[in-house]
Amino acid sequence: PQGIGSPSVYHAVIVIFLEFFAWGLLTAPTLGVLHETFPKHTFLMNGLIQGVKGLLSFLSAPLIGALSDVWGRKSFLLLTVFFTCAPIPLMKISPWWYFAVISVSGVFAVTFSVVFAYVADITQEHERSMAYGLVSATFAASLVISPAIGAYLGREYGDSLVVVLATAIALLDICFILVAVPESLPEKMRPASWGAPISWEQADPFASLKKVGQDSIVLLICITVFLSYLPEAGQYSSFFLYLRQIMGFSSESVAAFIAVLGILSIIAQTIVLSLLMRSIGNKNTILLGLGFQILQLAWYGFGSEPWMMWAAGAVAAMSSITFPAVSALVSRSADADQQGVVQGMITGIRGLCNGLGPALYGFIFYIFHVELNELPMSESSGGSVAAQYHLQQNSIIPGPPFLFGACSVLLALLVALFIPEHTNLNVRSSNWKKHCGSHGHPHSPQAPGEAKEPLLQDTNV
């Protein structure tokens, strides 16, 4: 078989690390290019670009997952990494093409879905949570260190070197997949599956969402996830641009902010989360996480000084315990044969939010006229000039979308109050079970209800 050694989780970990390390290097240059390309409607265009990419990823992930069940994981790892990293060299060639390709790359930018399938092929069921946690930690680690490196190299040697380095790392990732990554889907299963038809139920991105209303408890959990993750997805897409262009953060300060927030989030999702789960219980941990998220978003919304952003960032790290706690509640409450179905619903809702959240935040920024209006942006003084201008224009609510997000999470908290601590979820679907039995295989997570394996220890870097 092609590749080095037997298929292992470490192959998947290296693929994820190199891909997101390359993109992390471009954090600071991308913020500058975004403002230069769209000086009048920076936040609106950023929201539209990220929103289109997120929606396309949500729509295509189940189909790519189903096709990887038929044709193997390695070829789709190569495809997804190539198209995800394709926009990188365009940053210095043509910014317009760079952002256009980022938008349409969402069709194939679903590396995580294929990586989860790869990991599921080579691990037993009881090992998968640990394996997914390792993948999540690798993703977090790549984003903790790479923005700081990119900001330093950009300041010392120029952004062109950063783009060249990121392109080289992306090419290294592609070469690693070609040369070193072995196929995880057993050869004896692939020839038999090549002629197998791909049904619409396998490729339907809304398949998992259609089962939401079958159980009232599942409905409450899914509404909670939607209302809490929608502002989180929007915040992630625009917050670093907000820090850079509105609050006057330098590139180095943004990189340091990402690093500190990432480290605190990892600590919160490991040590703090386990302590809270043991001491106050699963449901109360979810409520506490939502409370921290409300405080964090309100602080971002009303904050007018850089130190307020840093303080709110520490609270944001604590709010990252919400989704792992929700996944744990579902895992404990659902039957063994229902885990993939319910987790698939939650993952599907998060995928939908990744498309809707950025577009919504960009639109709210546009409505409240949070724009720079061709103000000069230099490292020494431009940031403070922009911040002073913005705060004069919006002295009461500097960040309107964050305040909207706080209201959304408050609704999520009210819904979560009605979720029982201990329950038995029942979302059985005869069609799903029959289809899974006819087209699934023992090690593949790509059944219709499990179009994307849940990232049980997701991160908010």
Short mmCIF file of C-alpha atoms in Angstrom, two decimals:
data_model
loop_
_atom_site.label_atom_id
_atom_site.label_comp_id
_atom_site.label_asym_id
_atom_site.label_seq_id
_atom_site.Cartn_x
_atom_site.Cartn_y
_atom_site.Cartn_z
CA PRO A 1 0.00 0.00 0.00
CA GLN A 2 1.12 3.56 -0.70
CA GLY A 3 2.32 5.58 2.27
CA ILE A 4 4.73 5.18 5.16
CA GLY A 5 3.77 2.58 7.74
CA SER A 6 0.27 1.60 8.74
CA PRO A 7 -2.56 4.18 8.87
CA SER A 8 -2.49 5.99 12.22
CA VAL A 9 -3.99 8.99 13.99
CA TYR A 10 -0.61 10.70 13.70
CA HIS A 11 -0.90 10.83 9.92
CA ALA A 12 -4.19 12.73 10.31
CA VAL A 13 -2.72 14.99 13.00
CA ILE A 14 0.20 16.06 10.78
CA VAL A 15 -2.15 16.83 7.87
CA ILE A 16 -4.32 19.07 10.09
CA PHE A 17 -1.34 20.78 11.73
CA LEU A 18 0.36 21.73 8.46
CA GLU A 19 -2.86 22.99 6.84
CA PHE A 20 -3.91 25.28 9.69
CA PHE A 21 -0.33 26.34 10.48
CA ALA A 22 -0.11 27.67 6.91
CA TRP A 23 -3.37 29.61 7.30
CA GLY A 24 -2.41 30.82 10.77
CA LEU A 25 0.70 32.48 9.35
CA LEU A 26 -1.56 34.62 7.16
CA THR A 27 -3.72 35.97 10.02
CA ALA A 28 -2.11 39.42 10.15
CA PRO A 29 -1.52 39.83 6.36
CA THR A 30 -5.11 38.81 5.60
CA LEU A 31 -6.52 41.48 7.93
CA GLY A 32 -4.48 44.16 6.17
CA VAL A 33 -5.31 42.95 2.64
CA LEU A 34 -9.01 42.73 3.54
CA HIS A 35 -9.12 46.39 4.55
CA GLU A 36 -7.08 47.52 1.53
CA THR A 37 -9.33 45.59 -0.87
CA PHE A 38 -12.65 46.63 0.69
CA PRO A 39 -11.95 49.94 2.48
CA LYS A 40 -15.58 51.12 2.59
CA HIS A 41 -17.41 47.93 3.53
CA THR A 42 -14.71 45.87 5.22
CA PHE A 43 -16.87 44.04 7.75
CA LEU A 44 -19.75 43.45 5.34
CA MET A 45 -17.51 41.90 2.70
CA ASN A 46 -15.66 39.84 5.31
CA GLY A 47 -18.97 38.47 6.54
CA LEU A 48 -20.14 37.66 3.01
CA ILE A 49 -16.87 35.92 2.09
CA GLN A 50 -16.79 33.78 5.23
CA GLY A 51 -20.56 33.20 5.08
CA VAL A 52 -20.47 31.88 1.50
CA LYS A 53 -17.52 29.65 2.36
CA GLY A 54 -19.29 28.28 5.46
CA LEU A 55 -22.57 27.57 3.67
CA LEU A 56 -20.80 25.82 0.78
CA SER A 57 -18.85 23.69 3.26
CA PHE A 58 -22.06 22.78 5.08
CA LEU A 59 -23.75 21.77 1.81
CA SER A 60 -20.82 19.76 0.42
CA ALA A 61 -19.47 17.98 3.52
CA PRO A 62 -21.96 15.04 3.49
CA LEU A 63 -21.42 14.37 -0.23
CA ILE A 64 -17.64 14.42 0.06
CA GLY A 65 -17.87 12.17 3.12
CA ALA A 66 -20.09 9.72 1.25
CA LEU A 67 -17.79 9.71 -1.79
CA SER A 68 -14.78 9.05 0.44
CA ASP A 69 -16.61 5.92 1.64
CA VAL A 70 -16.56 4.71 -1.97
CA TRP A 71 -13.25 5.93 -3.38
CA GLY A 72 -11.09 6.02 -0.24
CA ARG A 73 -9.88 8.69 2.20
CA LYS A 74 -6.44 9.52 0.80
CA SER A 75 -7.67 10.96 -2.49
CA PHE A 76 -10.18 13.18 -0.69
CA LEU A 77 -7.62 14.30 1.88
CA LEU A 78 -5.51 15.42 -1.07
CA LEU A 79 -8.48 17.13 -2.74
CA THR A 80 -9.68 19.00 0.35
CA VAL A 81 -6.21 20.18 1.44
CA PHE A 82 -5.37 21.32 -2.10
CA PHE A 83 -8.54 23.41 -2.52
CA THR A 84 -8.43 24.76 1.05
CA CYS A 85 -4.88 26.04 0.52
CA ALA A 86 -5.30 27.07 -3.14
CA PRO A 87 -6.09 30.74 -2.30
CA ILE A 88 -2.85 31.26 -0.34
CA PRO A 89 -0.47 32.24 -3.19
CA LEU A 90 -3.14 34.51 -4.70
CA MET A 91 -2.88 36.96 -1.77
CA LYS A 92 0.03 38.81 -3.38
CA ILE A 93 -0.93 38.07 -6.99
CA SER A 94 -4.51 39.42 -6.93
CA PRO A 95 -6.41 40.20 -3.70
CA TRP A 96 -9.76 40.11 -5.53
CA TRP A 97 -9.08 36.61 -6.84
CA TYR A 98 -7.76 35.66 -3.39
CA PHE A 99 -11.06 36.43 -1.66
CA ALA A 100 -13.13 35.04 -4.54
CA VAL A 101 -11.31 31.71 -4.40
CA ILE A 102 -11.63 31.64 -0.60
CA SER A 103 -15.41 31.90 -1.01
CA VAL A 104 -15.78 29.12 -3.57
CA SER A 105 -13.15 26.91 -1.89
CA GLY A 106 -15.79 26.16 0.73
CA VAL A 107 -17.10 23.46 -1.62
CA PHE A 108 -13.99 21.38 -0.89
CA ALA A 109 -12.74 23.02 2.34
CA VAL A 110 -14.00 20.18 4.56
CA THR A 111 -10.74 18.54 5.58
CA PHE A 112 -12.04 17.85 9.09
CA SER A 113 -14.88 15.67 7.78
CA VAL A 114 -12.45 13.44 5.86
CA VAL A 115 -9.97 13.41 8.77
CA PHE A 116 -12.71 12.22 11.15
CA ALA A 117 -13.60 9.45 8.72
CA TYR A 118 -9.91 8.51 8.44
CA VAL A 119 -9.59 8.34 12.23
CA ALA A 120 -12.81 6.30 12.54
CA ASP A 121 -11.46 3.76 10.03
CA ILE A 122 -8.40 3.00 12.15
CA THR A 123 -9.72 3.27 15.73
CA GLN A 124 -12.13 1.31 17.85
CA GLU A 125 -15.23 3.07 19.11
CA HIS A 126 -13.92 3.51 22.65
CA GLU A 127 -10.72 5.13 21.29
CA ARG A 128 -12.34 7.74 19.08
CA SER A 129 -13.00 10.42 21.70
CA MET A 130 -9.31 10.44 22.61
CA ALA A 131 -8.34 10.49 18.92
CA TYR A 132 -10.67 13.38 18.14
CA GLY A 133 -9.32 15.21 21.18
CA LEU A 134 -5.79 14.82 19.80
CA VAL A 135 -6.90 16.22 16.43
CA SER A 136 -8.63 19.15 18.20
CA ALA A 137 -5.58 19.89 20.33
CA THR A 138 -3.38 19.85 17.22
CA PHE A 139 -5.72 22.30 15.48
CA ALA A 140 -5.58 24.59 18.53
CA ALA A 141 -1.79 24.33 18.82
CA SER A 142 -1.26 25.28 15.17
CA LEU A 143 -3.33 28.45 15.61
CA VAL A 144 -1.72 29.33 18.92
CA ILE A 145 1.81 29.71 17.53
CA SER A 146 1.46 30.48 13.82
CA PRO A 147 -0.18 33.98 13.92
CA ALA A 148 2.63 35.26 16.15
CA ILE A 149 5.27 33.84 13.79
CA GLY A 150 3.50 35.32 10.76
CA ALA A 151 3.20 38.76 12.41
CA TYR A 152 6.92 38.78 13.34
CA LEU A 153 8.10 37.72 9.88
CA GLY A 154 5.76 40.23 8.24
CA ARG A 155 7.12 43.08 10.35
CA GLU A 156 10.77 42.12 9.83
CA TYR A 157 10.80 40.90 6.22
CA GLY A 158 7.45 41.87 4.65
CA ASP A 159 4.21 40.04 3.96
CA SER A 160 5.52 38.54 0.71
CA LEU A 161 7.84 36.25 2.66
CA VAL A 162 4.94 35.15 4.88
CA VAL A 163 2.84 34.25 1.81
CA VAL A 164 5.75 32.31 0.27
CA LEU A 165 6.33 30.44 3.54
CA ALA A 166 2.63 29.60 3.92
CA THR A 167 2.52 28.38 0.30
CA ALA A 168 5.59 26.19 0.94
CA ILE A 169 4.00 24.65 4.04
CA ALA A 170 0.77 23.98 2.10
CA LEU A 171 2.81 22.25 -0.64
CA LEU A 172 4.62 20.26 2.05
CA ASP A 173 1.24 19.12 3.37
CA ILE A 174 0.17 17.99 -0.12
CA CYS A 175 3.47 16.13 -0.64
CA PHE A 176 3.09 14.50 2.79
CA ILE A 177 -0.35 13.17 1.81
CA LEU A 178 0.96 11.90 -1.53
CA VAL A 179 4.06 10.22 -0.14
CA ALA A 180 3.50 9.37 3.52
CA VAL A 181 -0.24 8.98 4.22
CA PRO A 182 -1.49 5.41 3.69
CA GLU A 183 -5.08 4.67 2.70
CA SER A 184 -7.21 3.88 5.75
CA LEU A 185 -10.20 2.36 3.96
CA PRO A 186 -9.41 -1.36 3.55
CA GLU A 187 -8.60 -2.35 -0.04
CA LYS A 188 -10.99 -5.28 0.11
CA MET A 189 -13.88 -2.89 0.79
CA ARG A 190 -13.15 -0.34 -1.92
CA PRO A 191 -13.53 -2.50 -5.06
CA ALA A 192 -16.83 -3.81 -3.72
CA SER A 193 -18.05 -0.29 -3.03
CA TRP A 194 -16.98 1.37 -6.30
CA GLY A 195 -20.24 0.36 -7.95
CA ALA A 196 -22.37 1.26 -4.93
CA PRO A 197 -24.75 4.13 -5.62
CA ILE A 198 -24.59 7.33 -3.57
CA SER A 199 -28.12 8.02 -2.39
CA TRP A 200 -29.56 11.48 -1.82
CA GLU A 201 -29.97 10.67 1.87
CA GLN A 202 -26.20 10.26 2.18
CA ALA A 203 -25.49 13.54 0.38
CA ASP A 204 -28.34 15.58 1.93
CA PRO A 205 -26.79 18.20 4.25
CA PHE A 206 -30.16 18.69 5.98
CA ALA A 207 -30.68 14.96 6.66
CA SER A 208 -29.58 15.20 10.29
CA LEU A 209 -31.55 18.41 10.87
CA LYS A 210 -34.80 16.77 9.73
CA LYS A 211 -34.69 14.48 12.78
CA VAL A 212 -34.49 17.38 15.27
CA GLY A 213 -38.22 17.50 16.01
CA GLN A 214 -38.57 13.79 16.77
CA ASP A 215 -37.73 14.26 20.45
CA SER A 216 -38.53 17.31 22.56
CA ILE A 217 -35.27 17.06 24.53
CA VAL A 218 -33.23 16.85 21.34
CA LEU A 219 -35.10 19.91 20.08
CA LEU A 220 -34.20 21.88 23.22
CA ILE A 221 -30.52 20.87 22.92
CA CYS A 222 -30.38 21.77 19.23
CA ILE A 223 -32.03 25.17 19.78
CA THR A 224 -29.51 25.85 22.54
CA VAL A 225 -26.62 24.94 20.24
CA PHE A 226 -27.98 27.08 17.38
CA LEU A 227 -28.60 30.20 19.49
CA SER A 228 -25.23 29.96 21.25
CA TYR A 229 -23.03 28.98 18.30
CA LEU A 230 -24.52 31.44 15.76
CA PRO A 231 -22.90 34.48 17.47
CA GLU A 232 -19.76 32.46 18.17
CA ALA A 233 -19.30 31.66 14.48
CA GLY A 234 -19.89 35.30 13.54
CA GLN A 235 -17.51 36.50 16.22
CA TYR A 236 -14.75 34.15 15.10
CA SER A 237 -15.00 35.43 11.51
CA SER A 238 -14.76 39.14 12.32
CA PHE A 239 -13.32 39.62 15.79
CA PHE A 240 -9.62 39.76 14.90
CA LEU A 241 -10.40 42.28 12.15
CA TYR A 242 -12.39 44.26 14.73
CA LEU A 243 -9.41 44.28 17.10
CA ARG A 244 -7.02 45.30 14.35
CA GLN A 245 -9.00 48.00 12.57
CA ILE A 246 -11.37 49.38 15.23
CA MET A 247 -9.73 48.82 18.63
CA GLY A 248 -6.26 49.78 17.38
CA PHE A 249 -4.45 46.49 18.09
CA SER A 250 -1.15 45.98 16.26
CA SER A 251 -0.46 42.78 14.32
CA GLU A 252 1.69 41.54 17.19
CA SER A 253 -1.05 42.29 19.73
CA VAL A 254 -3.63 40.36 17.67
CA ALA A 255 -1.24 37.40 17.45
CA ALA A 256 -0.61 37.53 21.19
CA PHE A 257 -4.36 37.74 21.83
CA ILE A 258 -4.95 34.58 19.73
CA ALA A 259 -2.16 32.75 21.55
CA VAL A 260 -3.34 33.66 25.06
CA LEU A 261 -6.99 32.93 24.24
CA GLY A 262 -6.06 29.59 22.68
CA ILE A 263 -3.98 28.46 25.65
CA LEU A 264 -6.67 29.50 28.14
CA SER A 265 -9.33 27.72 26.06
CA ILE A 266 -7.34 24.49 26.05
CA ILE A 267 -6.95 24.70 29.84
CA ALA A 268 -10.66 25.47 30.25
CA GLN A 269 -11.74 22.55 28.07
CA THR A 270 -9.53 20.04 29.87
CA ILE A 271 -8.82 20.80 33.53
CA VAL A 272 -11.61 23.28 34.33
CA LEU A 273 -14.27 21.33 32.41
CA SER A 274 -13.50 18.05 34.19
CA LEU A 275 -13.59 19.76 37.60
CA LEU A 276 -16.92 21.44 36.86
CA MET A 277 -18.49 18.25 35.49
CA ARG A 278 -17.62 16.41 38.70
CA SER A 279 -18.60 19.19 41.10
CA ILE A 280 -21.73 20.86 39.68
CA GLY A 281 -22.97 18.38 37.07
CA ASN A 282 -23.41 18.35 33.33
CA LYS A 283 -26.39 20.70 32.92
CA ASN A 284 -25.07 23.31 35.35
CA THR A 285 -21.75 23.30 33.48
CA ILE A 286 -23.62 24.13 30.26
CA LEU A 287 -25.50 26.94 32.01
CA LEU A 288 -22.28 28.31 33.49
CA GLY A 289 -20.59 28.25 30.06
CA LEU A 290 -23.53 30.12 28.51
CA GLY A 291 -23.38 32.67 31.34
CA PHE A 292 -19.69 33.28 30.64
CA GLN A 293 -20.48 33.66 26.94
CA ILE A 294 -23.16 36.30 27.65
CA LEU A 295 -20.72 38.24 29.83
CA GLN A 296 -17.97 37.96 27.23
CA LEU A 297 -20.13 39.17 24.32
CA ALA A 298 -21.61 42.04 26.34
CA TRP A 299 -18.10 43.08 27.36
CA TYR A 300 -16.97 43.01 23.72
CA GLY A 301 -20.06 45.00 22.74
CA PHE A 302 -19.60 47.81 25.29
CA GLY A 303 -15.79 47.64 25.57
CA SER A 304 -13.99 50.75 24.33
CA GLU A 305 -10.46 50.14 25.62
CA PRO A 306 -7.88 47.46 24.66
CA TRP A 307 -7.64 46.19 28.26
CA MET A 308 -11.37 45.46 28.16
CA MET A 309 -10.81 43.21 25.14
CA TRP A 310 -8.11 41.31 26.99
CA ALA A 311 -10.31 40.88 30.07
CA ALA A 312 -13.25 39.72 27.95
CA GLY A 313 -10.93 37.29 26.16
CA ALA A 314 -10.20 35.55 29.46
CA VAL A 315 -13.95 35.18 29.99
CA ALA A 316 -14.26 33.88 26.39
CA ALA A 317 -11.88 31.06 27.25
CA MET A 318 -14.20 29.98 30.06
CA SER A 319 -17.19 30.07 27.73
CA SER A 320 -15.50 27.45 25.52
CA ILE A 321 -16.63 24.72 27.94
CA THR A 322 -20.21 24.90 26.60
CA PHE A 323 -19.98 22.72 23.51
CA PRO A 324 -17.92 19.88 25.08
CA ALA A 325 -20.44 19.85 27.94
CA VAL A 326 -23.34 19.63 25.46
CA SER A 327 -21.60 16.76 23.64
CA ALA A 328 -21.07 14.98 26.95
CA LEU A 329 -24.75 15.42 27.89
CA VAL A 330 -25.83 13.95 24.57
CA SER A 331 -23.30 11.12 24.84
CA ARG A 332 -24.56 10.16 28.30
CA SER A 333 -28.23 10.48 27.43
CA ALA A 334 -28.42 8.78 24.02
CA ASP A 335 -28.46 5.02 23.47
CA ALA A 336 -25.35 3.44 22.00
CA ASP A 337 -26.92 3.10 18.56
CA GLN A 338 -28.16 6.71 18.62
CA GLN A 339 -24.85 8.48 19.33
CA GLY A 340 -24.01 9.24 15.72
CA VAL A 341 -27.52 10.43 14.90
CA VAL A 342 -27.77 12.97 17.72
CA GLN A 343 -24.15 14.13 17.47
CA GLY A 344 -24.67 14.45 13.72
CA MET A 345 -27.59 16.82 14.33
CA ILE A 346 -25.48 19.03 16.57
CA THR A 347 -22.58 19.01 14.12
CA GLY A 348 -24.96 19.85 11.27
CA ILE A 349 -26.37 22.83 13.19
CA ARG A 350 -22.86 24.10 13.90
CA GLY A 351 -22.04 23.77 10.20
CA LEU A 352 -25.10 25.82 9.32
CA CYS A 353 -24.09 28.48 11.87
CA ASN A 354 -20.62 28.67 10.28
CA GLY A 355 -22.36 29.99 7.17
CA LEU A 356 -25.06 32.15 8.75
CA GLY A 357 -23.03 33.68 11.61
CA PRO A 358 -20.36 35.55 9.59
CA ALA A 359 -22.92 36.91 7.12
CA LEU A 360 -25.16 38.08 9.99
CA TYR A 361 -22.31 39.83 11.81
CA GLY A 362 -21.14 41.52 8.61
CA PHE A 363 -24.67 42.74 7.92
CA ILE A 364 -25.09 44.14 11.47
CA PHE A 365 -21.74 45.95 11.23
CA TYR A 366 -22.97 47.43 7.94
CA ILE A 367 -26.35 48.51 9.38
CA PHE A 368 -24.66 50.33 12.28
CA HIS A 369 -22.08 51.94 9.96
CA VAL A 370 -19.09 50.36 11.67
CA GLU A 371 -16.67 51.15 8.83
CA LEU A 372 -13.32 52.88 8.53
CA ASN A 373 -14.25 55.25 5.69
CA GLU A 374 -10.78 55.40 4.14
CA LEU A 375 -8.99 56.35 7.33
CA PRO A 376 -5.20 55.93 7.15
CA MET A 377 -4.02 52.72 8.76
CA SER A 378 -0.37 52.68 9.78
CA GLU A 379 1.21 50.55 12.47
CA SER A 380 2.22 53.54 14.57
CA SER A 381 -0.82 55.77 14.64
CA GLY A 382 -3.48 54.58 12.21
CA GLY A 383 -4.98 52.08 14.63
CA SER A 384 -5.45 54.66 17.38
CA VAL A 385 -6.90 57.18 14.89
CA ALA A 386 -9.40 54.62 13.66
CA ALA A 387 -10.30 53.62 17.19
CA GLN A 388 -10.83 57.24 18.28
CA TYR A 389 -12.97 57.95 15.20
CA HIS A 390 -15.05 54.84 15.71
CA LEU A 391 -15.61 55.46 19.41
CA GLN A 392 -16.70 59.03 18.67
CA GLN A 393 -19.25 57.74 16.17
CA ASN A 394 -20.48 54.87 18.37
CA SER A 395 -19.74 55.98 21.93
CA ILE A 396 -22.58 54.01 23.54
CA ILE A 397 -22.29 50.64 21.73
CA PRO A 398 -18.87 50.25 20.05
CA GLY A 399 -19.62 46.68 18.86
CA PRO A 400 -23.32 46.21 18.00
CA PRO A 401 -23.07 42.61 16.65
CA PHE A 402 -21.56 41.40 19.91
CA LEU A 403 -24.49 42.84 21.84
CA PHE A 404 -26.86 41.05 19.47
CA GLY A 405 -24.88 37.87 20.15
CA ALA A 406 -25.28 38.34 23.90
CA CYS A 407 -29.07 38.54 23.47
CA SER A 408 -29.01 35.36 21.35
CA VAL A 409 -27.02 33.47 23.99
CA LEU A 410 -29.40 34.76 26.70
CA LEU A 411 -32.24 33.06 24.80
CA ALA A 412 -30.09 29.92 24.59
CA LEU A 413 -29.63 30.03 28.38
CA LEU A 414 -33.39 30.29 28.92
CA VAL A 415 -33.97 27.30 26.62
CA ALA A 416 -31.21 25.29 28.33
CA LEU A 417 -32.95 25.72 31.70
CA PHE A 418 -35.64 23.30 30.46
CA ILE A 419 -33.17 20.56 29.51
CA PRO A 420 -33.35 17.79 32.15
CA GLU A 421 -30.10 16.66 33.77
CA HIS A 422 -30.79 12.99 33.03
CA THR A 423 -32.88 11.87 30.09
CA ASN A 424 -33.08 9.18 27.45
CA LEU A 425 -33.00 10.56 23.95
CA ASN A 426 -35.04 8.75 21.33
CA VAL A 427 -34.55 9.81 17.72
CA ARG A 428 -34.81 6.44 16.04
CA SER A 429 -35.37 6.46 12.31
CA SER A 430 -36.18 3.24 10.50
CA ASN A 431 -35.04 4.71 7.18
CA TRP A 432 -31.73 5.74 8.67
CA LYS A 433 -31.15 2.36 10.27
CA LYS A 434 -32.07 0.48 7.09
CA HIS A 435 -29.89 2.72 4.95
CA CYS A 436 -27.00 2.50 7.37
CA GLY A 437 -27.20 -1.26 7.29
CA SER A 438 -27.15 -1.42 3.51
CA HIS A 439 -24.47 1.15 2.68
CA GLY A 440 -22.37 1.63 5.80
CA HIS A 441 -19.39 -0.38 6.90
CA PRO A 442 -18.23 -1.24 10.44
CA HIS A 443 -15.53 1.38 10.65
CA SER A 444 -17.00 4.23 8.65
CA PRO A 445 -18.79 7.14 10.33
CA GLN A 446 -20.25 8.39 7.08
CA ALA A 447 -23.75 7.06 7.46
CA PRO A 448 -26.49 9.61 6.73
CA GLY A 449 -27.01 10.45 10.38
CA GLU A 450 -23.28 10.79 10.80
CA ALA A 451 -22.30 12.77 7.75
CA LYS A 452 -19.65 14.45 9.88
CA GLU A 453 -18.22 12.86 12.99
CA PRO A 454 -18.63 15.15 15.98
CA LEU A 455 -15.63 17.12 17.10
CA LEU A 456 -16.26 16.26 20.73
CA GLN A 457 -13.63 18.57 22.11
CA ASP A 458 -14.02 21.54 19.79
CA THR A 459 -11.96 24.63 20.39
CA ASN A 460 -12.66 28.36 20.26
CA VAL A 461 -9.20 29.54 19.32
#
